[in-house]
Coordinates of C-alpha atoms in Angstrom, one line a residue:
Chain A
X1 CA -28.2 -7.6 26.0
X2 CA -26.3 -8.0 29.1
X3 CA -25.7 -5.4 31.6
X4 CA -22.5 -3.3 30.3
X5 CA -20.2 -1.1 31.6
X6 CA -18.1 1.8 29.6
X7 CA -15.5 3.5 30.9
X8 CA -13.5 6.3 28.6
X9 CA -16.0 8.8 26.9
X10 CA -13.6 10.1 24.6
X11 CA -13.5 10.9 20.5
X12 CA -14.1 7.4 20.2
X13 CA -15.9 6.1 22.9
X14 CA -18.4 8.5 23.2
X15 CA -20.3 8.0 19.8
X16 CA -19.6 3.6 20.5
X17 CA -21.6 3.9 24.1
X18 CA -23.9 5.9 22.2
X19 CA -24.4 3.5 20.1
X20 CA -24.8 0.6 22.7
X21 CA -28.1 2.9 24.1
X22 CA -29.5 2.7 21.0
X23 CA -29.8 -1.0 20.6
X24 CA -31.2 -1.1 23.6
X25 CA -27.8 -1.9 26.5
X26 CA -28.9 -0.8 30.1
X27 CA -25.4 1.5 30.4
X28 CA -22.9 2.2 33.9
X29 CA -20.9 5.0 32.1
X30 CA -17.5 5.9 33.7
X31 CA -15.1 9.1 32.1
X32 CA -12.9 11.8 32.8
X33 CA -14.6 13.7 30.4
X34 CA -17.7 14.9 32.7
X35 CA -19.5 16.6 29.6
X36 CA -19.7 12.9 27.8
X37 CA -21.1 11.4 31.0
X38 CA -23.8 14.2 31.1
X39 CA -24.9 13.5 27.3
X40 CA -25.3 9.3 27.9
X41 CA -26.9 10.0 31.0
X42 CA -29.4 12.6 29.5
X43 CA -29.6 9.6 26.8
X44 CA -30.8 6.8 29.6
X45 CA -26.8 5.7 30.7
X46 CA -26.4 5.2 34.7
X47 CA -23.1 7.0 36.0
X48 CA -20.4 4.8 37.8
X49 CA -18.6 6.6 40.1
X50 CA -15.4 4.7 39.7
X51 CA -14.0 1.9 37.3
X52 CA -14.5 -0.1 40.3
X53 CA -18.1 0.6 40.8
X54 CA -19.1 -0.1 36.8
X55 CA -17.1 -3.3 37.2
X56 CA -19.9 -4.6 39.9
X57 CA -22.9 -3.3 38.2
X58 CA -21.9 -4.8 35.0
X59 CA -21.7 -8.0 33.3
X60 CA -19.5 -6.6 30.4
X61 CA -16.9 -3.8 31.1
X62 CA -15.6 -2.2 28.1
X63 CA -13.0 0.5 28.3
X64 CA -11.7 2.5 25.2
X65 CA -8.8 4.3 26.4
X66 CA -5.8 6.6 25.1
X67 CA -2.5 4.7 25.9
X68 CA -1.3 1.2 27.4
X69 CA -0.5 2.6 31.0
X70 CA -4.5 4.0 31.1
X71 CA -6.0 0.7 30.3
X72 CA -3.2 -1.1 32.8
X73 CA -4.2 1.7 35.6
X74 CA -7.8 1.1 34.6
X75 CA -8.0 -2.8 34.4
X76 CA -5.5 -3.7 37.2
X77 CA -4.9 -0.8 39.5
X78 CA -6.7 0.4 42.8
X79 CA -10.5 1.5 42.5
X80 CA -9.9 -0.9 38.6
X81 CA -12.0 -3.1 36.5
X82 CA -10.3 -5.9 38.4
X83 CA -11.9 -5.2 41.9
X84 CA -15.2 -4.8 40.7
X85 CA -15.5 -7.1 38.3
X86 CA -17.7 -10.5 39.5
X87 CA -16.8 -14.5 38.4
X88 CA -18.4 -15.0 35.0
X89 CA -18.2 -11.3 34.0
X90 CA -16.3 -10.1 30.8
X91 CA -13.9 -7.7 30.5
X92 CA -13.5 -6.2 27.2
X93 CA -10.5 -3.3 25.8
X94 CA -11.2 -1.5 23.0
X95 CA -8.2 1.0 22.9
X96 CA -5.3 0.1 21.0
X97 CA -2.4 -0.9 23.2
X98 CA 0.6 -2.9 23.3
X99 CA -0.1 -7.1 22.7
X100 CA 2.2 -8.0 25.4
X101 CA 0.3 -6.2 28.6
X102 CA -3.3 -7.0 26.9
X103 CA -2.1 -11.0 27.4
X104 CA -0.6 -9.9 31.0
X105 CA -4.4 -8.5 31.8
X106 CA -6.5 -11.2 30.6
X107 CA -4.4 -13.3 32.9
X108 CA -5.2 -11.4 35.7
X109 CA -8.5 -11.5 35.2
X110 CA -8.8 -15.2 34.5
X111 CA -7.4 -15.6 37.9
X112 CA -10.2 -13.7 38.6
X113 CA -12.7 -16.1 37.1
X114 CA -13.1 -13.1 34.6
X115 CA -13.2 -13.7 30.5
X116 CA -11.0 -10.8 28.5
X117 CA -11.0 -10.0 25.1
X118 CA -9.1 -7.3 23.2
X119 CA -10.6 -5.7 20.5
X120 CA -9.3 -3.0 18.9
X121 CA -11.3 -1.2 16.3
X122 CA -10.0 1.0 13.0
X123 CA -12.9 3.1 11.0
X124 CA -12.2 6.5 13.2
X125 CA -14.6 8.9 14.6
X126 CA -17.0 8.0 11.7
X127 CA -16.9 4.7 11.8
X128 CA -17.3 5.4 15.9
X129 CA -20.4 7.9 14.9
X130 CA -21.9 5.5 12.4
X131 CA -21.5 2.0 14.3
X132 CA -19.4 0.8 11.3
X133 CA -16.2 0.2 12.8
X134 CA -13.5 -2.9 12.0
X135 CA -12.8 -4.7 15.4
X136 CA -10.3 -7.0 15.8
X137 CA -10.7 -9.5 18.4
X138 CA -8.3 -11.4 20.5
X139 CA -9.7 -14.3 22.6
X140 CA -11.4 -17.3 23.5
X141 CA -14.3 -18.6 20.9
X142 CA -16.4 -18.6 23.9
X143 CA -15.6 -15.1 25.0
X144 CA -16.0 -13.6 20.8
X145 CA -19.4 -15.4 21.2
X146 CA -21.0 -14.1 24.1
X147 CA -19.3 -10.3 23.0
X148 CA -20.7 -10.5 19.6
X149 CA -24.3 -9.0 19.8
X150 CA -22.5 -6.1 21.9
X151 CA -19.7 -5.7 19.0
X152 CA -22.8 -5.8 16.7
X153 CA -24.2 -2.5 18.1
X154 CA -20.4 -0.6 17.1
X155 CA -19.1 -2.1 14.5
X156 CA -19.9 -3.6 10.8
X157 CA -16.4 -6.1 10.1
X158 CA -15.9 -8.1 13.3
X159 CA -13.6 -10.6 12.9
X160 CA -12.1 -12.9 15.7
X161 CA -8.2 -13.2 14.7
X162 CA -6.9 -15.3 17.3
X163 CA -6.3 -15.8 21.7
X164 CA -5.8 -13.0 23.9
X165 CA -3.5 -10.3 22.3
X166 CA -3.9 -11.2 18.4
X167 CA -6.4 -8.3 18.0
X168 CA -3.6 -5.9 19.1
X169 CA -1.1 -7.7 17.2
X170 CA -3.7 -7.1 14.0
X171 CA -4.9 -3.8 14.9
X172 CA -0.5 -3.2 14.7
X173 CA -0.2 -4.8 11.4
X174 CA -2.9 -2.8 10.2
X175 CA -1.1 0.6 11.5
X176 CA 2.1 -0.5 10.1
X177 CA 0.1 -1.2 6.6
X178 CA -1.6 2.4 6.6
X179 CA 1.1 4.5 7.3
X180 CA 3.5 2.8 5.1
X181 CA 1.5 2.8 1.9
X182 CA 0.6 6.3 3.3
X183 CA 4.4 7.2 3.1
X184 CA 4.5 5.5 -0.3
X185 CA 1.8 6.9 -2.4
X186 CA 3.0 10.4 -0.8
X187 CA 6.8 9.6 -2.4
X188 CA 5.1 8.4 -5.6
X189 CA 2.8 11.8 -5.8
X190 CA 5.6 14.4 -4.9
X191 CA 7.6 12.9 -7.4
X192 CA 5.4 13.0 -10.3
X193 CA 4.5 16.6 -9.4
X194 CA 8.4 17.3 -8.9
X195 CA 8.7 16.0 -12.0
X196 CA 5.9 18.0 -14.0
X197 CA 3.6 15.3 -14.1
X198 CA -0.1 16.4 -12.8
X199 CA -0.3 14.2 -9.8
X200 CA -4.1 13.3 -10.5
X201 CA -3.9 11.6 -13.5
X202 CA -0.9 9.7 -11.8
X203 CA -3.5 8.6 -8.9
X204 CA -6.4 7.8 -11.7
X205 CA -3.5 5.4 -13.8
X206 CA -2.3 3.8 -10.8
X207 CA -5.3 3.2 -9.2
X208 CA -6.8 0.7 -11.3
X209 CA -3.7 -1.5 -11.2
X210 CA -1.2 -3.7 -8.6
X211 CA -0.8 -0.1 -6.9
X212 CA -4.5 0.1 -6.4
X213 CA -5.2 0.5 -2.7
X214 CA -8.0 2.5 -0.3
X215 CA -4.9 4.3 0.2
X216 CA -4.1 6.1 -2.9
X217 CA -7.9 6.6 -3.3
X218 CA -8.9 8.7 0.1
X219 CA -5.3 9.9 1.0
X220 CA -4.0 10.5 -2.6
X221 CA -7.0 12.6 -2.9
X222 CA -6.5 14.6 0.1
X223 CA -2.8 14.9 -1.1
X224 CA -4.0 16.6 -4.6
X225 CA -6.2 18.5 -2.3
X226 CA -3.9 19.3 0.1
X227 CA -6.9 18.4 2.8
X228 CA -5.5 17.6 6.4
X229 CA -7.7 18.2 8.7
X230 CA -8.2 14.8 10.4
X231 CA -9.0 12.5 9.9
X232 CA -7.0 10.6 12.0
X233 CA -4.0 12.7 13.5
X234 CA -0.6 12.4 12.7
X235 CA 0.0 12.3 16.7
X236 CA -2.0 9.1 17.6
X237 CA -0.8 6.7 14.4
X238 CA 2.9 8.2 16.0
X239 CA 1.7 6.5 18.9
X240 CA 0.7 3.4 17.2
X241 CA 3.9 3.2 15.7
X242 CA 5.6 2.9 19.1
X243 CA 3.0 -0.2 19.4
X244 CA 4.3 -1.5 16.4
X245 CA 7.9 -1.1 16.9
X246 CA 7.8 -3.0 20.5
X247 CA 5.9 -5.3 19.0
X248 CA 8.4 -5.7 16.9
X249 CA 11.0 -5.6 19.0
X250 CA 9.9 -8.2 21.2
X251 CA 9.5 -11.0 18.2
X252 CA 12.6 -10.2 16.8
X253 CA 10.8 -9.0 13.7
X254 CA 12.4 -7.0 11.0
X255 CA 10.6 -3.4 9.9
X256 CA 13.1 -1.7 8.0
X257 CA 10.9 0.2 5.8
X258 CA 8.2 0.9 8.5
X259 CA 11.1 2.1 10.6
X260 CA 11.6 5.0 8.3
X261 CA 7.9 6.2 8.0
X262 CA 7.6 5.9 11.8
X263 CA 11.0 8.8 11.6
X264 CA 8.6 10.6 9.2
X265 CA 5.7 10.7 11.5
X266 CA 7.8 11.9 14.7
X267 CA 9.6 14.7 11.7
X268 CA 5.6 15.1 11.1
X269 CA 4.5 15.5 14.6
X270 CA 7.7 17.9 15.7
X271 CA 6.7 20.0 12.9
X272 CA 3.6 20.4 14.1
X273 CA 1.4 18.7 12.3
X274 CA 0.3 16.4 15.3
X275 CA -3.2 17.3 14.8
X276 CA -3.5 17.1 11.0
X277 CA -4.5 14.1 8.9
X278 CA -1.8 11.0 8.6
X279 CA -2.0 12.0 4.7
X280 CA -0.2 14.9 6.0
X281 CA 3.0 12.7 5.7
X282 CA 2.8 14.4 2.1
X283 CA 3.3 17.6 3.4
X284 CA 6.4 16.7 5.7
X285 CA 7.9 15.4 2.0
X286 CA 7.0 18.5 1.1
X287 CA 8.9 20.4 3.6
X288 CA 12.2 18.0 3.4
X289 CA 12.3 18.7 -0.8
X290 CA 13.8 21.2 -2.7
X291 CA 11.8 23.6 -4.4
X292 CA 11.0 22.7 -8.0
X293 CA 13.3 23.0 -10.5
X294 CA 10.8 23.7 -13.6
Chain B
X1 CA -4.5 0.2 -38.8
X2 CA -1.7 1.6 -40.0
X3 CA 2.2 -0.2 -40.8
X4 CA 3.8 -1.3 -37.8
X5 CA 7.1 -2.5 -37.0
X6 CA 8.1 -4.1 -33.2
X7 CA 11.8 -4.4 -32.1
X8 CA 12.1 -6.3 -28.8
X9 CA 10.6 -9.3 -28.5
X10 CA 11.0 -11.0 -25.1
X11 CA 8.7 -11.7 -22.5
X12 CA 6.3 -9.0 -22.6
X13 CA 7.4 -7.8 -26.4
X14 CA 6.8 -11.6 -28.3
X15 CA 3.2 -11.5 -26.9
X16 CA 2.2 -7.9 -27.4
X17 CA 3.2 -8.5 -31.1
X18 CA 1.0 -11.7 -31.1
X19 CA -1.4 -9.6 -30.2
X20 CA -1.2 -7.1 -33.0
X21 CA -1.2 -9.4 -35.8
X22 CA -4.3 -10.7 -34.0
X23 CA -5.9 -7.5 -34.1
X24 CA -5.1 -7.6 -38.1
X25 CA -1.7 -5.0 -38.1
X26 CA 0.4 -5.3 -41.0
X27 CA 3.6 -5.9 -38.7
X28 CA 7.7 -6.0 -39.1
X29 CA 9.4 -7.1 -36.2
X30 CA 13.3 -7.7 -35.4
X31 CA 14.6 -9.4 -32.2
X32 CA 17.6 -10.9 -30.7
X33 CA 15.4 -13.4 -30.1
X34 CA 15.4 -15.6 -33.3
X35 CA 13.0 -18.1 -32.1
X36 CA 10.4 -15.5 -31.7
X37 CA 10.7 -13.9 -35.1
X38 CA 10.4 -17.2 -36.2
X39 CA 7.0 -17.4 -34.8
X40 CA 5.9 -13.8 -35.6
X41 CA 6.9 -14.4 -39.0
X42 CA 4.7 -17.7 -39.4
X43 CA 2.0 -16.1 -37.6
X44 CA 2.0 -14.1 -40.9
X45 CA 4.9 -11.0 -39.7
X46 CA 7.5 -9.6 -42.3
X47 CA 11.3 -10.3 -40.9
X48 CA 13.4 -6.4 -40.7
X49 CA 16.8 -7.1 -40.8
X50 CA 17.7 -4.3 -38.7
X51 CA 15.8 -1.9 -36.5
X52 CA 16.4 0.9 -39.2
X53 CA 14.9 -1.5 -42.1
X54 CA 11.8 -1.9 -39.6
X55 CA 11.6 1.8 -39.5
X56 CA 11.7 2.3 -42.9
X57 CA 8.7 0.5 -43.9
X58 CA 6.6 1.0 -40.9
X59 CA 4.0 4.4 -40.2
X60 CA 4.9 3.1 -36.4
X61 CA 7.4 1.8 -34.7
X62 CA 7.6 0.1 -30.8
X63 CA 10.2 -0.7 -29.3
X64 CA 10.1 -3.2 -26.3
X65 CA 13.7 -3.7 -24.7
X66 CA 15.4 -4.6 -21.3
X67 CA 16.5 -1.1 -20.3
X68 CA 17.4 3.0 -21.1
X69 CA 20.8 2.4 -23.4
X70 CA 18.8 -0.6 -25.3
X71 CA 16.4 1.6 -25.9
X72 CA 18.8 4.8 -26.8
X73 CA 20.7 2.3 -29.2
X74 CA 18.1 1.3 -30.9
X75 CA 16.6 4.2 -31.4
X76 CA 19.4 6.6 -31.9
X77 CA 22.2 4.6 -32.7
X78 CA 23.9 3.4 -36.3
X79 CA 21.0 1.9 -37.7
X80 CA 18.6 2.6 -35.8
X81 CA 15.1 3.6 -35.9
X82 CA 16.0 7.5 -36.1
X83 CA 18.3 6.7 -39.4
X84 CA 15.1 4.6 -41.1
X85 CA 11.9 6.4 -39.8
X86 CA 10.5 9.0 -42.4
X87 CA 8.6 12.7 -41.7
X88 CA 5.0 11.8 -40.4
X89 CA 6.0 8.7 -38.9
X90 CA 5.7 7.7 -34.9
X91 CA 7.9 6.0 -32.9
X92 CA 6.2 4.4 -29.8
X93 CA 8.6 3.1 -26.9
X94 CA 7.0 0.9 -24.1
X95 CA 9.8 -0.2 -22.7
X96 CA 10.3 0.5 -19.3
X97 CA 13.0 3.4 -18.5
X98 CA 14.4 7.0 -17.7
X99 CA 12.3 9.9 -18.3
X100 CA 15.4 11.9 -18.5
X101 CA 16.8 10.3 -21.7
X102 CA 12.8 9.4 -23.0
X103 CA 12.6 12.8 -23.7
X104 CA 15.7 13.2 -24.9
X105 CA 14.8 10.9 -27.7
X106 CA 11.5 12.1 -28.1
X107 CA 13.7 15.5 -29.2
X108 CA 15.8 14.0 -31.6
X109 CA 12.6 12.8 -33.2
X110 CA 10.9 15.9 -33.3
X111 CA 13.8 17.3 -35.3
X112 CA 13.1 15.1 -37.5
X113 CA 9.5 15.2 -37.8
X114 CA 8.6 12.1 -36.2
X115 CA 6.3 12.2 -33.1
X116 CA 7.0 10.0 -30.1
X117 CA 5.4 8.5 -27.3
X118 CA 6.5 7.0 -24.1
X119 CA 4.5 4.3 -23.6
X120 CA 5.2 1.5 -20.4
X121 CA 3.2 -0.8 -19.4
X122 CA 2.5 -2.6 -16.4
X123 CA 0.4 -5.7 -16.0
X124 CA 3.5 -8.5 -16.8
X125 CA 3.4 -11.4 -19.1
X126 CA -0.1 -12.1 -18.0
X127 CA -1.6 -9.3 -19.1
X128 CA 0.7 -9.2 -22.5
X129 CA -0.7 -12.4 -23.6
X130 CA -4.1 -11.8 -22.5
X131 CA -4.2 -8.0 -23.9
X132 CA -5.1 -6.6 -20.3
X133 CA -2.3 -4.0 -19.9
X134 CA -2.1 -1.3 -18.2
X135 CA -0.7 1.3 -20.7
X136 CA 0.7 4.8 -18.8
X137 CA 1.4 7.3 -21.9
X138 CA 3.1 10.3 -22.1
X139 CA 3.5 12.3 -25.4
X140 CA 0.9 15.0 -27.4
X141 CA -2.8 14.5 -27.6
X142 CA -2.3 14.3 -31.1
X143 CA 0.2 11.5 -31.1
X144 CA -1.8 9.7 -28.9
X145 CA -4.8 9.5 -30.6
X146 CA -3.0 8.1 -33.8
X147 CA -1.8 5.3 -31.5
X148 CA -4.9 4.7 -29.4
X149 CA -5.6 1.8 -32.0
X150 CA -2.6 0.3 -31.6
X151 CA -2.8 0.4 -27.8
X152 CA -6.2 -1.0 -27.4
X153 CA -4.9 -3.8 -29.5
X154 CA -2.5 -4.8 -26.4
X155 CA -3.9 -3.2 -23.3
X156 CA -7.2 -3.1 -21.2
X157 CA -6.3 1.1 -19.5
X158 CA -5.1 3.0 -21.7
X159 CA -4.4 6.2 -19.7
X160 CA -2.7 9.8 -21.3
X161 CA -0.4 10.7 -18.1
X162 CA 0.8 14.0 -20.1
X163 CA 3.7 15.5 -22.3
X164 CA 6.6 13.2 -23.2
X165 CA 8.3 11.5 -20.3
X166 CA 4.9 11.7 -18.3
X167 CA 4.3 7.7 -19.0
X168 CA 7.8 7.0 -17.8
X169 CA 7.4 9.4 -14.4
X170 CA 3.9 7.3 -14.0
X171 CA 5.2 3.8 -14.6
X172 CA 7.7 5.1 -12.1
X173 CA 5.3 6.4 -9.5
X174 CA 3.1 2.4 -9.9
X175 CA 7.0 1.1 -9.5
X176 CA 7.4 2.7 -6.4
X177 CA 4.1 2.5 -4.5
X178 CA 4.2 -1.5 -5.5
X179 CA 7.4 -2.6 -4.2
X180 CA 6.9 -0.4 -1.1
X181 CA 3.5 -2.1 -0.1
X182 CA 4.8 -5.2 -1.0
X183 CA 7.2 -4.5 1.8
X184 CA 4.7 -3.2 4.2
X185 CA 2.6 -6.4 3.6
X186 CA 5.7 -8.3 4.2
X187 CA 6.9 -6.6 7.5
X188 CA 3.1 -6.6 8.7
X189 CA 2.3 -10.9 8.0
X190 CA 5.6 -11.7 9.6
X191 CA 5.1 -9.6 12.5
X192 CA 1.5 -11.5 12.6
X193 CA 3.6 -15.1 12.0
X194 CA 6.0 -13.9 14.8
X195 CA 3.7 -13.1 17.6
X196 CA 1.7 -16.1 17.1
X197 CA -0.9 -14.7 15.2
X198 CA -2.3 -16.3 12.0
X199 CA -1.0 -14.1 8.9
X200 CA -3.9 -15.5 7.0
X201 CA -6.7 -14.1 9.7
X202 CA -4.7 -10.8 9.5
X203 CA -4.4 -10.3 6.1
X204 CA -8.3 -11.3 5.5
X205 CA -8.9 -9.0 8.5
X206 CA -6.8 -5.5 6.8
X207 CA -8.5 -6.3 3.0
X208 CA -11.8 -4.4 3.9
X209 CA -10.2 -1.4 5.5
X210 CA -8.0 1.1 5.3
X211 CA -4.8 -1.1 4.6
X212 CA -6.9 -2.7 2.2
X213 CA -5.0 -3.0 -1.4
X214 CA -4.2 -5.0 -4.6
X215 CA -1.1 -6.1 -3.1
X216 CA -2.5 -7.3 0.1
X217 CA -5.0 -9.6 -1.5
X218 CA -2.6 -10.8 -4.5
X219 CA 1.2 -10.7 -3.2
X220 CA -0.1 -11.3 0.7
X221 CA -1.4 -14.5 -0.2
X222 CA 1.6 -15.3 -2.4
X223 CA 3.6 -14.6 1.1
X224 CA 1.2 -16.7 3.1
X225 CA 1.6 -19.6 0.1
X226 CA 5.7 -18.6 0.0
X227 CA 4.6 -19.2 -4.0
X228 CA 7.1 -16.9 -5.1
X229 CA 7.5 -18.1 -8.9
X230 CA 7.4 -14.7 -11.5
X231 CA 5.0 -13.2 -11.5
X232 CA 7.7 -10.0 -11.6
X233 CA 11.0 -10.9 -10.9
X234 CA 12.7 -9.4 -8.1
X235 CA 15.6 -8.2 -10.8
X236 CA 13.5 -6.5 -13.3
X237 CA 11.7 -4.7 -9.9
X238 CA 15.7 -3.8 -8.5
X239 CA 16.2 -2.1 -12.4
X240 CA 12.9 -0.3 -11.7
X241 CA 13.7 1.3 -8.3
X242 CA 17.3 2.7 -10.4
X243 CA 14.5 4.3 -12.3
X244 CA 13.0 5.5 -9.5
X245 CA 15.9 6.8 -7.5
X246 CA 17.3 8.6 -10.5
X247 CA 14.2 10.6 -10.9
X248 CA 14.0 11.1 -7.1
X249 CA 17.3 12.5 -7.8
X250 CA 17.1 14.3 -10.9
X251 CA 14.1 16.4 -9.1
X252 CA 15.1 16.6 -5.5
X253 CA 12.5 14.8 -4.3
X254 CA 12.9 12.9 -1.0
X255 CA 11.7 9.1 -1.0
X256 CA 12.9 8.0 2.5
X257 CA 11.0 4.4 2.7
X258 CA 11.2 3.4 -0.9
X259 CA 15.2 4.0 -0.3
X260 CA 14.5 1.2 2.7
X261 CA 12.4 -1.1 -0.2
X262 CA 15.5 -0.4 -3.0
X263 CA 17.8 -1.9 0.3
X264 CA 15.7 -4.8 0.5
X265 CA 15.4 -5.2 -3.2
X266 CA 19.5 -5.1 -3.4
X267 CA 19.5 -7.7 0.1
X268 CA 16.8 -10.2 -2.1
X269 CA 19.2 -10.0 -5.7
X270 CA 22.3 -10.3 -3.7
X271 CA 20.5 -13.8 -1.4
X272 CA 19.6 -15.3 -5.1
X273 CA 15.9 -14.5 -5.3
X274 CA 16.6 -12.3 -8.4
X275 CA 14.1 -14.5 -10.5
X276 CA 11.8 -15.1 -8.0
X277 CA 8.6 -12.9 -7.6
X278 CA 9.2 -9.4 -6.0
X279 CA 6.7 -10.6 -3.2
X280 CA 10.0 -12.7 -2.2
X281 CA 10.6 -9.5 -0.2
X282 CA 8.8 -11.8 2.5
X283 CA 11.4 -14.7 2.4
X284 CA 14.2 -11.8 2.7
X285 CA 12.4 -10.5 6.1
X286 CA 12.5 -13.9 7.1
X287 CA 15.9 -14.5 6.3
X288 CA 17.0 -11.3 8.0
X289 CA 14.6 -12.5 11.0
X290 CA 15.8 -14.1 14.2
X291 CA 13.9 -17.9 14.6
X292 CA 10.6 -17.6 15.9
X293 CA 10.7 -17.7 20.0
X294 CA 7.3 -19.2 20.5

C-alpha cells in the first residue's frame, strides 16, 4: 500500500486509521485530539506535525473531519493539505461536507497536479470499529482505482457514484432518506400506541411488507424500547440536514417533506436531545402530543 | 370451510373471491359490479340479491368496498348485513377505512351476537389475484381463529394487530410510512438527478444501508423508469392519508411530515396523476422543480 497520511483522529477516524495499520499502511497521523495520536503511534503510526507536513510524507492524504469550513481550512488553508501535497499524490475527504466546496477543492488540487476524491462513509462508529463502512465515492475512475485497496482496509460497500462531488451529493441523499423514514415510522408508531394499538405488533405487520425498511427494524425497535443512546446523534444528522438543504437549495430542488423532519431535528436538538440517537425523533413526537386519551 | 358471502367486488374484492371458491368455499357474493358476479357466479358462486340476503345464508360475511360510509351502509343500513346476519355469525370487513366507525360497527354487531373483524389488506391487485396479501387484523382471538381459514385462502401474512379497530390503526400506520418514503425516495433521486449525479448509482448505493427499504428498491426504480402505471393509484393513496389524518386527529397525535406527503398527495390528484401510481410523487417534485441548471 502507498504511503498515507490521516489527519482528524476523531469518533470516526480514529478506529478507520486503526484500521489502515492493520492491513499493513506505513501511517503520518495528524489530530487535534493528542490522546488518538498517542494510541496510532504506540500502534506503529508516524506523527505529522502539521497537515502540511503529512501532505509531503504521504502519497495519500485522507482527512475525516467535523464540518465543511475544517476540511476547507485543512485542504486549502496555510500549513494545509495543499502545500504539502506533491504532483501525482492523492488527496482523499472522508468527512461529510457540502458537494459544492468538495468540487471547489479538487480543483485546487488538480491545479496542483494532485487527484481528489470525496468519499463519505455511513455505518457509524461500528462500522468505523469494524472496517465495514459504506463509502461513497466521488471522482475520476482513475483516482477510485488507485484509492481502492486503501478503502478496502475501512470499509465493506464501496461504490464509485460519479466525478468529484457525487459522493457528497449521495452521502446527502442518504441523510435525507434516513431521517425521513426515521420521522415516518416514528408518526406511524406513536400513532398506533395513541391509538391503543401495541406498537410492536404494528412494526412486526409492517415490516414484512412495502413499508419494510432497515429503518422500522433497528429504529422501530429502539422506539418500542425507548433506547437512545447513540447511535448516531441527533446533533450531527442536524448538521447533515443543513448539507442537504444547500444542496438543495443550490439545484433548485424541492424537499418539502424533508424540510419538516429537518424542523423536527433542530425541535430535537433544542430540547436537548443533541446527543441521543436520531430514533430519538420519536421522543420529540412524544413531547409535541397530547397525553393519551384512553 | 364454513358459508361465505362477499359484497364488493372491484379490484381487489372480484379476485379475493376468485380465490375463495378456489380454495373450495361455498360463496354468495353481490356487487355493483354485474359483470363480476357474472363471473363469480359461473365460476360456481350463488347470486344474493342484496347484502342482507348474502347475510342471511352465509356463517361469514366480507365486505370489500371503496370507503367508511360504503362500508357503514352496507353493513348497518336498510338491508344490510346487520338486518340478515343471524347469532353466531361473523362479519369480516377488509375494506380499507376509519377505525373510529370500525368499531362502531363491530358494536352494533356484538349486540346482536355477531362477532366482527376488521380486516385490510395491503398488497394491491397483485397480491389479490396471486393470494399474497398482507392481512392486518383487529378483532378477538376467538374471532380470528374462526377466520384464519378464510384468510389464508386470500393472503400470504396473516398478522392479529389486536382488539377491533387494531387492523384499521395498522393498515393506517403501513399507509403512512409508505407514502412518506415514497416521498423521501423522491426528494432524494431528484436531488441526485439535479446535481448531476446518476439517481440510479444513488439509489443502488442507499439499498444496502441504512436508507435501505422496499420502497427504494421497488418505487425508486419506478421513479428512475418514470413507469408510473398502478400499481396503487395516487387517489386511493390521497383517501388513505384522510384515514390517517383523522386518526392523527381523533388521538392527538402529531404527524408533521406525513402532513407534508398528504400536501403532495393533494398537489399530484389536483395535476391529474390521480390514476397514476403513488410513486408519481416523483413527477410532482419535478413538476414543482425549477429546469435543471446543468
Amino acid at each position: 500500500m502507498e504511503r498515507i497520511g490521516f489527519i482528524g483522529l476523531g469518533i470516526m477516524g480514529r478506529p478507520m486509521a486503526m484500521n489502515l495499520l492493520a492491513a499493513g499502511a506505513s501511517l503520518t497521523v495528524h489530530s487535534l485530539n493528542t490522546d488518538a495520536i498517542d494510541e496510532l503511534v504506540g500502534a506503529g503510526a508516524t506523527r505529522g506535525g502539521s497537515s502540511q507536513e503529512v501532505a509531503a510524507s504521504s502519497d495519500v492524504v485522507i482527512t475525516m473531519l467535523p464540518d465543511t469550513d475544517d476540511v476547507e481550512e485543512v485542504m486549502l488553508g496555510a500549513g494545509g493539505v495543499i502545500e504539502g501535497a506533491t504532483d501525482g499524490s492523492l488527496a482523499i475527504d472522508m468527512s461529510s461536507i457540502d458537494p459544492g466546496p468538495t468540487r471547489v477543492i479538487a480543483e485546487a488540487f488538480a491545479a496542483k497536479g494532485v487527484a481528489a476524491l470525496d468519499a463519505p462513509v455511513s455505518g457509524g462508529e461500528k462500522g468505523a470499529v469494524e472496517a465495514t463502512l459504506s463509502i461513497m465515492v466521488g471522482g475520476t475512475p482513475e483516482a477510485f482505482g488507485r484509492a481502492r485497496p486503501v478503502f478496502d482496509a475501512m470499509g465493506a460497500s464501496i461504490v464509485h457514484v460519479g466525478p468529484s462531488g457525487a459522493g457528497q451529493v449521495c452521502k446527502a441523499c442518504n441523510q435525507l432518506v434516513v431521517a425521513a423514514t426515521i420521522e415516518a415510522v416514528a408518526e406511524a408508531l406513536l400513532l398506533a400506541e395513541r391509538s391503543g394499538v401495541d406498537p410492536a405488533k404494528v412494526r412486526a405487520a409492517l415490516l414484512g411488507g412495502f413499508a419494510g425498511s432497515k429503518i422500522l427494524e433497528v429504529h422501530g425497535q429502539r422506539m418500542l424500547d425507548r433506547a437512545f443512546d447513540p447511535g448516531f446523534r441527533v446533533r450531527l444528522h442536524r448538521k447533515d440536514a443543513r448539507i442537504v438543504e444547500a444542496a438543495a437549495a443550490e439545484t433548485a430542488t424541492p424537499i418539502p417533506s424533508f424540510a419538516v423532519v429537518t424542523e423536527q431535528l433542530q425541535r430535537a436538538l433544542d430540547a436537548g436531545d443533541g446527543d441521543r440517537d436520531h430514533s430519538a425523533l420519536f421522543a420529540e413526537l412524544e413531547r409535541e402530543s397530547a397525553a393519551p386519551s384512553g
